[in-house]
Tab-separated table of C-alpha atoms in Angstrom:
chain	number	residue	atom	x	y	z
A	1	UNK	CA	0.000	0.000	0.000
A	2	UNK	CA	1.563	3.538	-1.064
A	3	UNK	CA	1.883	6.272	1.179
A	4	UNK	CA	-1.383	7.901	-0.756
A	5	UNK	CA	-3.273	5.217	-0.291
A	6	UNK	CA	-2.700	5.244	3.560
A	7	UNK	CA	-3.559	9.467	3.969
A	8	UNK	CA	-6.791	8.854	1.893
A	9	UNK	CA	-7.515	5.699	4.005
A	10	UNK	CA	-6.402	8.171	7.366
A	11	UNK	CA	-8.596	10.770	5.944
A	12	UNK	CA	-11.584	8.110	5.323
A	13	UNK	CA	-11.586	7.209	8.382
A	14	UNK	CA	-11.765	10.531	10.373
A	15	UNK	CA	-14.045	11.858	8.056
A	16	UNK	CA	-16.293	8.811	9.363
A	17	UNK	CA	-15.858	9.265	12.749
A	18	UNK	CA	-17.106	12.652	12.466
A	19	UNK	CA	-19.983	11.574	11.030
A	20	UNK	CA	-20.563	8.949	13.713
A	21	UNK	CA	-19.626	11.886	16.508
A	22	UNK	CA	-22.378	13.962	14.108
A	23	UNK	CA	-24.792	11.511	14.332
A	24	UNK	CA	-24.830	10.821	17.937
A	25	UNK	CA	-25.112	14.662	18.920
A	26	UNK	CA	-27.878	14.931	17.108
A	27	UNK	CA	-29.564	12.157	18.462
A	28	UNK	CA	-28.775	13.382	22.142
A	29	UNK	CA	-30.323	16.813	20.616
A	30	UNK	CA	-33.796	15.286	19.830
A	31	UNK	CA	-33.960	13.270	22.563
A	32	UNK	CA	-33.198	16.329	24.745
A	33	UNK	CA	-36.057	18.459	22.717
A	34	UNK	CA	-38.415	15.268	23.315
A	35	UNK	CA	-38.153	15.300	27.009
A	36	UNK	CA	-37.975	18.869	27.099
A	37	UNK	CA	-41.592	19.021	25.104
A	38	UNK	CA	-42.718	16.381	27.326
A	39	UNK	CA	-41.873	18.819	30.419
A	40	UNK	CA	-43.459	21.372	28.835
A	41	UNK	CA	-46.194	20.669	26.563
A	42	UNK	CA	-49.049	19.077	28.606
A	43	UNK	CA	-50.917	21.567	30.256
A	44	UNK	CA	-50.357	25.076	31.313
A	45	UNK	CA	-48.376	26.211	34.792
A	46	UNK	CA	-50.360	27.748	37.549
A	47	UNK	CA	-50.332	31.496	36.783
A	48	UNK	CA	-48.971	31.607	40.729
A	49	UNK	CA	-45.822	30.032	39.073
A	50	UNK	CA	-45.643	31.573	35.492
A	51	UNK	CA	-47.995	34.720	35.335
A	52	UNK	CA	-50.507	34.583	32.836
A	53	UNK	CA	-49.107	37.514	30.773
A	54	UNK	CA	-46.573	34.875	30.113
A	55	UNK	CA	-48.065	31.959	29.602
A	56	UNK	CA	-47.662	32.064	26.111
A	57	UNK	CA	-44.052	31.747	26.425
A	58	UNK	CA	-44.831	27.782	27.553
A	59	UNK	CA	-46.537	27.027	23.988
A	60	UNK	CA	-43.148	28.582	22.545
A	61	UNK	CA	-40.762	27.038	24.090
A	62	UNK	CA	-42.557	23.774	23.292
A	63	UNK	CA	-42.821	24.796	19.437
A	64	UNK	CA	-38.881	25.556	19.771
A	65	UNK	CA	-38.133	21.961	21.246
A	66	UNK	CA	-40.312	20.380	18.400
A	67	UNK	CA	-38.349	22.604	15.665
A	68	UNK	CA	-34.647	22.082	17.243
A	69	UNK	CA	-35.547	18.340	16.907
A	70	UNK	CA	-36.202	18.880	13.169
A	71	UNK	CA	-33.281	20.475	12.456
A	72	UNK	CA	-31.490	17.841	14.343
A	73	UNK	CA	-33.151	15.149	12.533
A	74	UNK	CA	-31.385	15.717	8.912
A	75	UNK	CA	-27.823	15.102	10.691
A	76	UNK	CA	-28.645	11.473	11.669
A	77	UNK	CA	-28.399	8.827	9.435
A	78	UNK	CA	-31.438	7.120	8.263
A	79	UNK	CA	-31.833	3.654	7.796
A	80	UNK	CA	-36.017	3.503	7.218
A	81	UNK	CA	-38.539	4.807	4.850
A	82	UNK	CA	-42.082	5.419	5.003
A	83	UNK	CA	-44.541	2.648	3.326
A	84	UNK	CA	-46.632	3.858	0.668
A	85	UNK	CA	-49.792	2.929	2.290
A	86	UNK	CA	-53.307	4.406	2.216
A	87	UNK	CA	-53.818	5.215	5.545
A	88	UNK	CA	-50.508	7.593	5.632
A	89	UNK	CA	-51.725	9.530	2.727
A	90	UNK	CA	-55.578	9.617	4.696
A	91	UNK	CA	-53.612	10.914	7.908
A	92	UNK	CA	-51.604	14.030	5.304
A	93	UNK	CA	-54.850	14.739	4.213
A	94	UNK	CA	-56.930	14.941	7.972
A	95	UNK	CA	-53.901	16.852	8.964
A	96	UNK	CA	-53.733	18.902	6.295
A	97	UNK	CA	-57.400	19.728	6.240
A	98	UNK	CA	-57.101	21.051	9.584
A	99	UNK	CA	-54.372	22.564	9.372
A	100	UNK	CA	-55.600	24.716	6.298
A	101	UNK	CA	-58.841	25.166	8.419
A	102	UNK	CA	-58.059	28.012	9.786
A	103	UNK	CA	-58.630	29.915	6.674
A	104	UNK	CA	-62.240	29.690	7.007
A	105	UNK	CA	-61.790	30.377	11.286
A	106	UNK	CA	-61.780	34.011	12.515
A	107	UNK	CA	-58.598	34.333	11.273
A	108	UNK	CA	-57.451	35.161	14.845
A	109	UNK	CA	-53.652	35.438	15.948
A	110	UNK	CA	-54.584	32.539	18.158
A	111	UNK	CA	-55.615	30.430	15.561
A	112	UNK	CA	-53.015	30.990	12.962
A	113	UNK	CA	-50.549	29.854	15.553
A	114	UNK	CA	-52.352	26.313	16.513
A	115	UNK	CA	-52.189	25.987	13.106
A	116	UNK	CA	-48.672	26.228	12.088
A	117	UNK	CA	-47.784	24.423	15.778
A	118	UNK	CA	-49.844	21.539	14.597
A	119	UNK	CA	-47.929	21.688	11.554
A	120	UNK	CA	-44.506	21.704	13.130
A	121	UNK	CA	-45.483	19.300	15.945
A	122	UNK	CA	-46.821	16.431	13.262
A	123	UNK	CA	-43.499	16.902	10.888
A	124	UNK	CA	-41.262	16.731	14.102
A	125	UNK	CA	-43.101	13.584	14.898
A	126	UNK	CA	-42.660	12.103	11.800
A	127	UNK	CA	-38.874	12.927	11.560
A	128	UNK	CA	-38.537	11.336	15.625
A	129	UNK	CA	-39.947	8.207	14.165
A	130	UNK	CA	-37.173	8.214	11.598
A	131	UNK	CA	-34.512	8.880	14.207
A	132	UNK	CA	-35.393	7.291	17.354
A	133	UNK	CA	-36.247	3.635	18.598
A	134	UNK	CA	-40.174	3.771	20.288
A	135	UNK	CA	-38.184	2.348	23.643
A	136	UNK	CA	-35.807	5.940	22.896
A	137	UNK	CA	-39.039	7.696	22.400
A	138	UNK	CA	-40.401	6.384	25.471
A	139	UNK	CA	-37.829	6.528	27.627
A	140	UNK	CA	-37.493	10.607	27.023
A	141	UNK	CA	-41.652	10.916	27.594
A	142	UNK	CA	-41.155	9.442	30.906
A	143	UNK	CA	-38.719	11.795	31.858
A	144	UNK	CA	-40.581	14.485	31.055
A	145	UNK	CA	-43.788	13.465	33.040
A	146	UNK	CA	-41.444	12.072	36.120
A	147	UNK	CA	-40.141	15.438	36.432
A	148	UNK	CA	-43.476	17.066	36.343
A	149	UNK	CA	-45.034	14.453	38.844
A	150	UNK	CA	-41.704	15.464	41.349
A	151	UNK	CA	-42.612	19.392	41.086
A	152	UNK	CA	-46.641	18.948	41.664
A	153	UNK	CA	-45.593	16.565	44.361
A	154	UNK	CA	-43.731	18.922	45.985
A	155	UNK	CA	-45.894	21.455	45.493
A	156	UNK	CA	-48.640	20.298	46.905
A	157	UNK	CA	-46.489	19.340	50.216
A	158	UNK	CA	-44.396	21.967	50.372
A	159	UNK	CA	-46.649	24.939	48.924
A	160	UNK	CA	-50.502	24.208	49.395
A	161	UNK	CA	-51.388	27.190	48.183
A	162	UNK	CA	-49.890	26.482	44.787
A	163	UNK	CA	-50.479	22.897	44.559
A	164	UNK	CA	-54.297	22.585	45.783
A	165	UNK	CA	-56.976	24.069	44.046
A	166	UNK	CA	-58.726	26.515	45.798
A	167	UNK	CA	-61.660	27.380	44.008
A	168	UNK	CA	-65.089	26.058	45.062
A	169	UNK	CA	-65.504	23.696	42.270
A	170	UNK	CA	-62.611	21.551	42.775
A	171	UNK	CA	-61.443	23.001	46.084
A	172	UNK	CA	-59.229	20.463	47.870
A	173	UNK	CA	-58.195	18.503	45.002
A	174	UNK	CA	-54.455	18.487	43.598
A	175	UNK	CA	-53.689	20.486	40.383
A	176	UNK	CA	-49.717	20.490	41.309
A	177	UNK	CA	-47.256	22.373	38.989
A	178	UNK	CA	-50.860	22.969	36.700
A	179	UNK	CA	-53.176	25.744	36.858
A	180	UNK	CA	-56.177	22.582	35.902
A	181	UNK	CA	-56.553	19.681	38.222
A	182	UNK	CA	-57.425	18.372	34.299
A	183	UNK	CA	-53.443	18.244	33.477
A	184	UNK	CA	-52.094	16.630	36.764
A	185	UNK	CA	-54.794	13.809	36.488
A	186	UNK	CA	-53.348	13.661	32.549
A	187	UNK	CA	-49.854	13.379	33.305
A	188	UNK	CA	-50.507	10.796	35.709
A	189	UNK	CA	-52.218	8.470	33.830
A	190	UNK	CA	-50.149	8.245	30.637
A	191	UNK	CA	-47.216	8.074	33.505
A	192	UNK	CA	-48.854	4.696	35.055
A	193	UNK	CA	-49.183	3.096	31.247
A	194	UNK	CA	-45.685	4.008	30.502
A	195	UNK	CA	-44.651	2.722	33.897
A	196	UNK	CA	-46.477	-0.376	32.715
A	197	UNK	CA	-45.404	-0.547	29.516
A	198	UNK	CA	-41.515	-0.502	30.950
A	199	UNK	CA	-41.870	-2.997	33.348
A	200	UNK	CA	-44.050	-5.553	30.932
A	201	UNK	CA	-40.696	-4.625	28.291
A	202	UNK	CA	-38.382	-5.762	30.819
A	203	UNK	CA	-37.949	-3.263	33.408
A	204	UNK	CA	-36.840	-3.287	36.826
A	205	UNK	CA	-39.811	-3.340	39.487
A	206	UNK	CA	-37.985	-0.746	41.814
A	207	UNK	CA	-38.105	2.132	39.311
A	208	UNK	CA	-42.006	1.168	38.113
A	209	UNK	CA	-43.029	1.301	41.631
A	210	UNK	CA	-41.406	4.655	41.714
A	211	UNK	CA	-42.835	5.878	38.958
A	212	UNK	CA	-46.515	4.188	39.879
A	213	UNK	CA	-46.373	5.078	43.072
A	214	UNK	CA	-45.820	8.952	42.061
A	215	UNK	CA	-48.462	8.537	39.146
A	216	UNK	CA	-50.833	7.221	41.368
A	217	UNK	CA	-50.544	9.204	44.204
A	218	UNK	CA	-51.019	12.685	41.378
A	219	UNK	CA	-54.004	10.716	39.620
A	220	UNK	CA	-56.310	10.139	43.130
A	221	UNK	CA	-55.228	13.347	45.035
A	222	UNK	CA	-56.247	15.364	41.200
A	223	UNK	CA	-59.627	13.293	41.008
A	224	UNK	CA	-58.792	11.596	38.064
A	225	UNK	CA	-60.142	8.684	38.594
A	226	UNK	CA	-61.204	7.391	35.653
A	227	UNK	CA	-58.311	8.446	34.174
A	228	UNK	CA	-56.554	6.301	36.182
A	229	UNK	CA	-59.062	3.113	35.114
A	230	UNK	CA	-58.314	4.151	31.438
A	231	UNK	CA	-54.963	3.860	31.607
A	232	UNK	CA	-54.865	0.932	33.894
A	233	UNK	CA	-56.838	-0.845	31.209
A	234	UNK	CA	-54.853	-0.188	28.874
A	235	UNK	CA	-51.958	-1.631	30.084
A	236	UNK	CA	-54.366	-4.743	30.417
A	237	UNK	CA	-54.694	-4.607	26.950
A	238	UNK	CA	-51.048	-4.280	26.735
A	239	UNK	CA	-50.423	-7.705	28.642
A	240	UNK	CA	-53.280	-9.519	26.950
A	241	UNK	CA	-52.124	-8.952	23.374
A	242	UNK	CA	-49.125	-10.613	24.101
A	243	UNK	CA	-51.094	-13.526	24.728
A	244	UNK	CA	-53.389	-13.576	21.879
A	245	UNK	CA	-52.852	-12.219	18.679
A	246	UNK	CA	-56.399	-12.412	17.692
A	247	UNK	CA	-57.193	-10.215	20.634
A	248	UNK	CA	-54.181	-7.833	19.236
A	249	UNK	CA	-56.419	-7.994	15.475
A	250	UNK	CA	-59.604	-7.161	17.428
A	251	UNK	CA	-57.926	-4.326	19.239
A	252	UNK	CA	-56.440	-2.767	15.919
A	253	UNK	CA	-59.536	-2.585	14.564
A	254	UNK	CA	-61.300	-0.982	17.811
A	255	UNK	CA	-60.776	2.374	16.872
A	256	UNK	CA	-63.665	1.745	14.536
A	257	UNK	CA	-65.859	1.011	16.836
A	258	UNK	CA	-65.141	3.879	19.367
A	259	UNK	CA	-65.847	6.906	16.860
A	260	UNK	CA	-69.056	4.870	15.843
A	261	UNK	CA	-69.569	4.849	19.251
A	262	UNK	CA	-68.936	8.355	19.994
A	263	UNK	CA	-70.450	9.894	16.925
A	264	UNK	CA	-73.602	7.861	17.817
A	265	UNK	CA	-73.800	9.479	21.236
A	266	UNK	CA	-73.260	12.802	19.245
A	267	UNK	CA	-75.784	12.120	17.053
A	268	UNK	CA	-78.418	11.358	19.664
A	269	UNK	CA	-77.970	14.343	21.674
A	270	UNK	CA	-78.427	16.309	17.492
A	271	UNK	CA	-81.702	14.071	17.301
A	272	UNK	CA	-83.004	14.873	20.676
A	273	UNK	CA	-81.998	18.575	21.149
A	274	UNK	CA	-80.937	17.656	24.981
A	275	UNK	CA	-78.179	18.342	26.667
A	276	UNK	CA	-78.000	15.021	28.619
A	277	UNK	CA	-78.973	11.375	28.038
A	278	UNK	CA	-81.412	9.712	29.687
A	279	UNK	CA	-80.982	5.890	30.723
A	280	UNK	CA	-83.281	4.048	33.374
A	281	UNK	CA	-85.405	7.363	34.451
A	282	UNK	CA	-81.771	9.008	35.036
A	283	UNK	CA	-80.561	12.184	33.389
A	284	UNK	CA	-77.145	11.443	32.710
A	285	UNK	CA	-74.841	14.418	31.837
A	286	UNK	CA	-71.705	13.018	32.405
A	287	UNK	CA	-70.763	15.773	34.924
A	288	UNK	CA	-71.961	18.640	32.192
A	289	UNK	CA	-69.707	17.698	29.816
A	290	UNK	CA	-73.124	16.986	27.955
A	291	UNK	CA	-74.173	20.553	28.154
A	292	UNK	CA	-70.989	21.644	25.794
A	293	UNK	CA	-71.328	19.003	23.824
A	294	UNK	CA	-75.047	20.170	23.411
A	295	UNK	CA	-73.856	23.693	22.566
A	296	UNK	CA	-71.634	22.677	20.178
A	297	UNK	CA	-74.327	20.635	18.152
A	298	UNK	CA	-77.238	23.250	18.665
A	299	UNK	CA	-74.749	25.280	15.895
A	300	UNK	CA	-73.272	22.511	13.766
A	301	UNK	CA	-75.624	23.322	11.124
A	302	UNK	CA	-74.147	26.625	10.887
A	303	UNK	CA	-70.774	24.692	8.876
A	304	UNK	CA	-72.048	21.309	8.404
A	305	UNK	CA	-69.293	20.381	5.877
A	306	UNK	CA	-65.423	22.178	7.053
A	307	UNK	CA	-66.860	22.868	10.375
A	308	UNK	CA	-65.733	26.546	11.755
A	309	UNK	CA	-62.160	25.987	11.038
A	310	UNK	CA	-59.295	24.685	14.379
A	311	UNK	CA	-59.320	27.041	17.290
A	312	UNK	CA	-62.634	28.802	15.346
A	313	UNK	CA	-65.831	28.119	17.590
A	314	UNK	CA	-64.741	29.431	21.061
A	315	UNK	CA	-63.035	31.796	19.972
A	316	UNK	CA	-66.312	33.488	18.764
A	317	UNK	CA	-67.261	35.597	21.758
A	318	UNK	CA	-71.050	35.658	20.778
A	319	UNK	CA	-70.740	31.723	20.913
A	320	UNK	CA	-68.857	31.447	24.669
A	321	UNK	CA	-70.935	34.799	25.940
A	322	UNK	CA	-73.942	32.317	25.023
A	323	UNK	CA	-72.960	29.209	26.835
A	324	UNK	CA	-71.756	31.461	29.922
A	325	UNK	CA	-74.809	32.974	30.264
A	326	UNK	CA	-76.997	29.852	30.142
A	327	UNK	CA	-74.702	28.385	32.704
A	328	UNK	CA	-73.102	30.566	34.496
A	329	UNK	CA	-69.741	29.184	33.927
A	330	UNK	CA	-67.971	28.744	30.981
A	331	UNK	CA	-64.842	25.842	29.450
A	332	UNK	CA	-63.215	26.652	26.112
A	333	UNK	CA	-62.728	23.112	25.794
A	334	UNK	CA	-65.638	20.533	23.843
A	335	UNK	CA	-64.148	17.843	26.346
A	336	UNK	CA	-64.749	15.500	23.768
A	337	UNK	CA	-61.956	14.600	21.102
A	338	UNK	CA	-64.395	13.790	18.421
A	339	UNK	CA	-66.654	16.599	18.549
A	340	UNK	CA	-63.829	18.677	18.332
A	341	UNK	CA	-63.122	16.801	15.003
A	342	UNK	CA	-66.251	17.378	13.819
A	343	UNK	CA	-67.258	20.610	14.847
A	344	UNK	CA	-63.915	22.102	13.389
A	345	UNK	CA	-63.266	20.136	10.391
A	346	UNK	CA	-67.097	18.995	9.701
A	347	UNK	CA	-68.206	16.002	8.145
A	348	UNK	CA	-65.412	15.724	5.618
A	349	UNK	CA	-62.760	15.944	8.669
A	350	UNK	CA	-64.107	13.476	10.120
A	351	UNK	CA	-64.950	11.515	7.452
A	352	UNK	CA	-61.046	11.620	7.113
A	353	UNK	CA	-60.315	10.952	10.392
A	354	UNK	CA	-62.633	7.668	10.673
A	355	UNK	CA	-61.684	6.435	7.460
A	356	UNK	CA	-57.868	7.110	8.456
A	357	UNK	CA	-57.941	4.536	11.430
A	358	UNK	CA	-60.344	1.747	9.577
A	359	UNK	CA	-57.284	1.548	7.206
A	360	UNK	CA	-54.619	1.854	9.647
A	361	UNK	CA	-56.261	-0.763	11.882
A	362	UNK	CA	-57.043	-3.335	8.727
A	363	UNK	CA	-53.061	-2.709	8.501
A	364	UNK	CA	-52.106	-3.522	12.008
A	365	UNK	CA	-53.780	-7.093	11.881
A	366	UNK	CA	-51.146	-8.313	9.504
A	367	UNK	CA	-48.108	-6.122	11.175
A	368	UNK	CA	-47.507	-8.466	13.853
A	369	UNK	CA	-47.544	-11.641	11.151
A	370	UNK	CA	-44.353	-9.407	9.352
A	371	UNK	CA	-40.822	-8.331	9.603
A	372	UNK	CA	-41.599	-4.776	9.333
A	373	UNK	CA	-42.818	-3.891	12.938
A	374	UNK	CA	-41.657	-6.337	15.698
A	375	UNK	CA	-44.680	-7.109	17.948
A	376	UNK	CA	-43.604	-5.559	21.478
A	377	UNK	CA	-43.552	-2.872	19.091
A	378	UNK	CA	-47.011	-3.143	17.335
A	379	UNK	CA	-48.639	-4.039	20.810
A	380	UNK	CA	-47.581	-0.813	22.182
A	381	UNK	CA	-49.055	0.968	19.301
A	382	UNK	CA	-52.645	-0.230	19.325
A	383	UNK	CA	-52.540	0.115	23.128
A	384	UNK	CA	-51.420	3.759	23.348
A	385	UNK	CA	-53.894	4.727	20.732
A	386	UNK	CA	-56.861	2.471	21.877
A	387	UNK	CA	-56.067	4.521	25.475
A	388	UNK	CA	-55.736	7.529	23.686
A	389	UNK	CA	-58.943	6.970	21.747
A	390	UNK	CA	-60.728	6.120	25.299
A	391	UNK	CA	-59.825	8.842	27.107
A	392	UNK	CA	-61.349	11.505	23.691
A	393	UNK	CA	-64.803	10.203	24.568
A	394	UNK	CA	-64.605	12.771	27.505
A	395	UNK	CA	-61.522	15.022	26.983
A	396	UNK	CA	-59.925	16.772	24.148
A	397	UNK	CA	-56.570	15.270	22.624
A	398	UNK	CA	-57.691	15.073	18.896
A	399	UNK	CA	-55.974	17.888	17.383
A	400	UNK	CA	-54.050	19.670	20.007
A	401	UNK	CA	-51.093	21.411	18.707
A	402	UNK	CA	-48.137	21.112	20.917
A	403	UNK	CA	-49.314	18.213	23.574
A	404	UNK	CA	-47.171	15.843	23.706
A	405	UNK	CA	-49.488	12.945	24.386
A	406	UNK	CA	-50.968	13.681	21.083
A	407	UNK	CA	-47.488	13.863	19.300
A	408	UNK	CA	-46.327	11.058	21.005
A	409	UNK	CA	-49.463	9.345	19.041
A	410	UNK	CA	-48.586	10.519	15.984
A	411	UNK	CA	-44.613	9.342	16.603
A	412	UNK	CA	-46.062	5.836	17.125
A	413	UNK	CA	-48.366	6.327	14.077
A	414	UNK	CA	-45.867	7.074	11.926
A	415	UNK	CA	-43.177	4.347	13.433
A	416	UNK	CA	-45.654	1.721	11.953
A	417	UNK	CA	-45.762	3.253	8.450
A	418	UNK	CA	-41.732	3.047	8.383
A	419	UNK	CA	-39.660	0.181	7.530
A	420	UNK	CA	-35.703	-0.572	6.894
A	421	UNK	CA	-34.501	0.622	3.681
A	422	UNK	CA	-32.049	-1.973	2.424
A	423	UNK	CA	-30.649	0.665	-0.255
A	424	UNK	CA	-29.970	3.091	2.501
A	425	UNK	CA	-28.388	0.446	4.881
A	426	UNK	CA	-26.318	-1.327	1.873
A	427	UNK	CA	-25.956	1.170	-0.839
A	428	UNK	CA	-23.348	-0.935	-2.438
A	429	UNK	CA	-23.670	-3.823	-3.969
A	430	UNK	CA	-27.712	-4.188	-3.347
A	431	UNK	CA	-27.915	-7.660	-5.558
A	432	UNK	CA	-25.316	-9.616	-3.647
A	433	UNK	CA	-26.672	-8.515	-0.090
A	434	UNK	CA	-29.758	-9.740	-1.107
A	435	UNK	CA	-28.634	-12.963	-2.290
A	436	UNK	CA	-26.474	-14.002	0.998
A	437	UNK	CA	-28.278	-12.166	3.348
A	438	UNK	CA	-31.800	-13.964	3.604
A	439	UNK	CA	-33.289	-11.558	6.077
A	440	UNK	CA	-33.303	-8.570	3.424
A	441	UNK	CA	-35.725	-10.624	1.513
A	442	UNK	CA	-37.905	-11.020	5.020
A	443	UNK	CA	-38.101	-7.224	4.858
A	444	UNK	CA	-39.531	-7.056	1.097
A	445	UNK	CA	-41.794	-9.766	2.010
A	446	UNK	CA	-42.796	-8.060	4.871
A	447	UNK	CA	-43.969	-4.944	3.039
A	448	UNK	CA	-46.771	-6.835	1.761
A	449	UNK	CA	-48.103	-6.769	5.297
A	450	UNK	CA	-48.535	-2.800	5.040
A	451	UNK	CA	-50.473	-3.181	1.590
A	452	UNK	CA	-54.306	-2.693	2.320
């Protein structure tokens, strides 16, 4: 070997490990910006903590973790690809139709910025599920809601006054670092199914009873009890589709079922012109969440087919001055997931939406059968989203910007669209891989399970 060939082989490989010290940075970075998002972007801080006059500065810094994690994202090296499946081009299309919404909304400043934060939060998704593993993805979510279960701890111990709600309504019951008793009782139940989830993957039981014990402790003092249930059921379902894959089928397809389900229930209180259901002689309003849902549907009519565009129904003061003075109180929130859907996308968004998930669960039957997705992973998916589709019947996840449950969705969403790129892993010599490496033919065989 000349003395050339040894500088260019020198120069080869530094030039490589720069690219491996390159890669890694940037995969600290995004992890960093998830956790960070995860701290950040779940509910808003008790305006004792962070005055309201800057609360708006939580929603940015959230929107800046999402974009650093983007930028991040095009210095690691990718090894997967998206699957050209229907159900990926149905989710661009719901997410682009609600996105573009907003130019039939109010056109307020408000709006314009859920908007384009929905846009950045659903692209940084996307590019995390290029970058990171789901156990990464998982492990950096955690963190985030750990740390905010430590502060509303202490909080509540150390500084009642900040931690425990004082108004009449809920007075007593824990809200923690949150100005909502809503978004401590949220945190704590995705906490206890990711505390599941890690221990059922192989965890150690001293750090899930850690992280239980804090998650459950947040969920009863907040009153989130059924919050609690949901998630606790859903890491039921997580156990029981490792036992049954026909269960794991039926639970892929459940989706289905639930927005039938809830857009029957909508459709009865339409019919009716009630604002509860009745069942046995009982009014049942499902502590007045029925009563916004019933405003809400009293002016569907009003944009039966786009609905009144994201962020464009309560933002209508003539709309919220109604409800408030019919009620006396008054919740910028549909507490409902699906109406929410359909009240700011109409009929065509959720049309969308519903046909989105019949295709993505018909998909997920045969992902667990294939090389593509392994099934931990694939169980963890239909779980989180059959919890996260439970818990919409009564509280609003379905389009919210910069959560990070509802990114976190969306990560998983798009982690079962993706699969390994032999080209990218092997760009050389593509034909002779295949030929004496079987398992790259198990990966184009595979592909046939994300063909609907």
């Amino acid at each position: 070997m000349n003395q050339s060939s040894v500088w260019a082989m020198a120069a080869s490989n530094g030039a490589s490990r720069r690219q491996d010290a390159t890669h890694r940075l940037a995969i600290g970075v995004i992890k960093v910006s998830l956790t960070v998002a995860a701290t950040v972007g779940v509910g808003n801080y008790s305006d004792l903590l962070v005055p309201k006059a800057f609360a708006i500065v939580q929603q940015y810094l959230s929107l800046i973790a999402w974009s650093v994690a983007i930028l991040a994202s095009f210095k690691v090296r990718i090894a997967l690809r998206p699957a050209p499946v229907i159900d990926l081009a149905l989710a661009c299309a719901f997410i682009s139709l609600a996105a573009g919404s907003v130019l039939w909304s109010e056109l307020l400043l408000a709006s314009i910025l859920k908007s384009l934060a929905l846009v950045i939060t659903t692209y940084s998704a996307y590019r995390m599920a290029l970058c990171l593993s789901i156990r990464d993805a998982v492990g950096c979510v955690t963190l985030g809601l750990v740390l905010q279960s430590i502060a509303s701890l202490i909080l509540v111990f150390a500084f009642p006054k900040i931690g425990i709600v004082q108004v009449w309504m809920h007075n007593g019951q824990w809200s923690g670092l949150f100005e909502s008793k809503q978004s401590l009782g949220t945190i704590a139940t995705f906490l206890i199914f990711f505390s599941g989830y890690r221990l059922l993957a192989g965890g150690r039981w001293v750090p899930f009873l850690t992280t239980f014990g804090m998650a459950a402790a947040c969920s009863i003092g907040s009153g989130s009890r059924g919050g609690a249930a949901t998630a606790l059921a859903a890491i039921a379902i997580l156990y029981l589709t490792s036992r049954s894959r026909r269960l794991t089928a039926l639970l892929a397809l459940s989706p289905v079922v639930m927005i039938t389900l809830a857009y029957g229930l909508l459709w009865h209180l339409y019919i009716t012109d009630k604002p509860y259901y009745v069942f046995g002689g009982e009014r049942i309003d499902l502590t007045e969440r029925t009563f916004i849902w019933h405003h809400g549907l009293h002016r569907f009519d009003e944009a039966p087919f786009f609905g009144f565009g994201i962020n464009g129904f309560w933002s209508d003061s003539w709309i919220s001055y109604a409800f408030e003075r019919e009620h006396g109180w008054l919740l910028d929130n549909f507490h409902s997931g699906y109406l929410t859907i359909l009240m700011e996308t109409g009929l065509v968004g959720a049309l969308l939406f519903g046909t989105w998930f019949a295709f993505f669960g018909l998909r997920m039957v045969f992902v667990p059968r294939s090389r593509t997705l392994s099934e931990t992973d694939a169980r963890l998916i239909i779980s989180y989203i059959v919890m996260m589709f439970l818990f919409d019947f009564t509280e609003t996840f379905f389009l919210r910007s910069t959560n990070v449950v509802t990114a976190f969705m969306m990560i998983l969403y798009f982690k079962s669209t993706l699969f390994a790129s032999v080209d990218r892993l092997f760009p050389l010599h593509r034909g002779k891989f295949r030929r004496e490496h079987p398992v790259s033919k198990g990966m184009s065989v595979g592909l046939k399970g994300f063909e609907v």
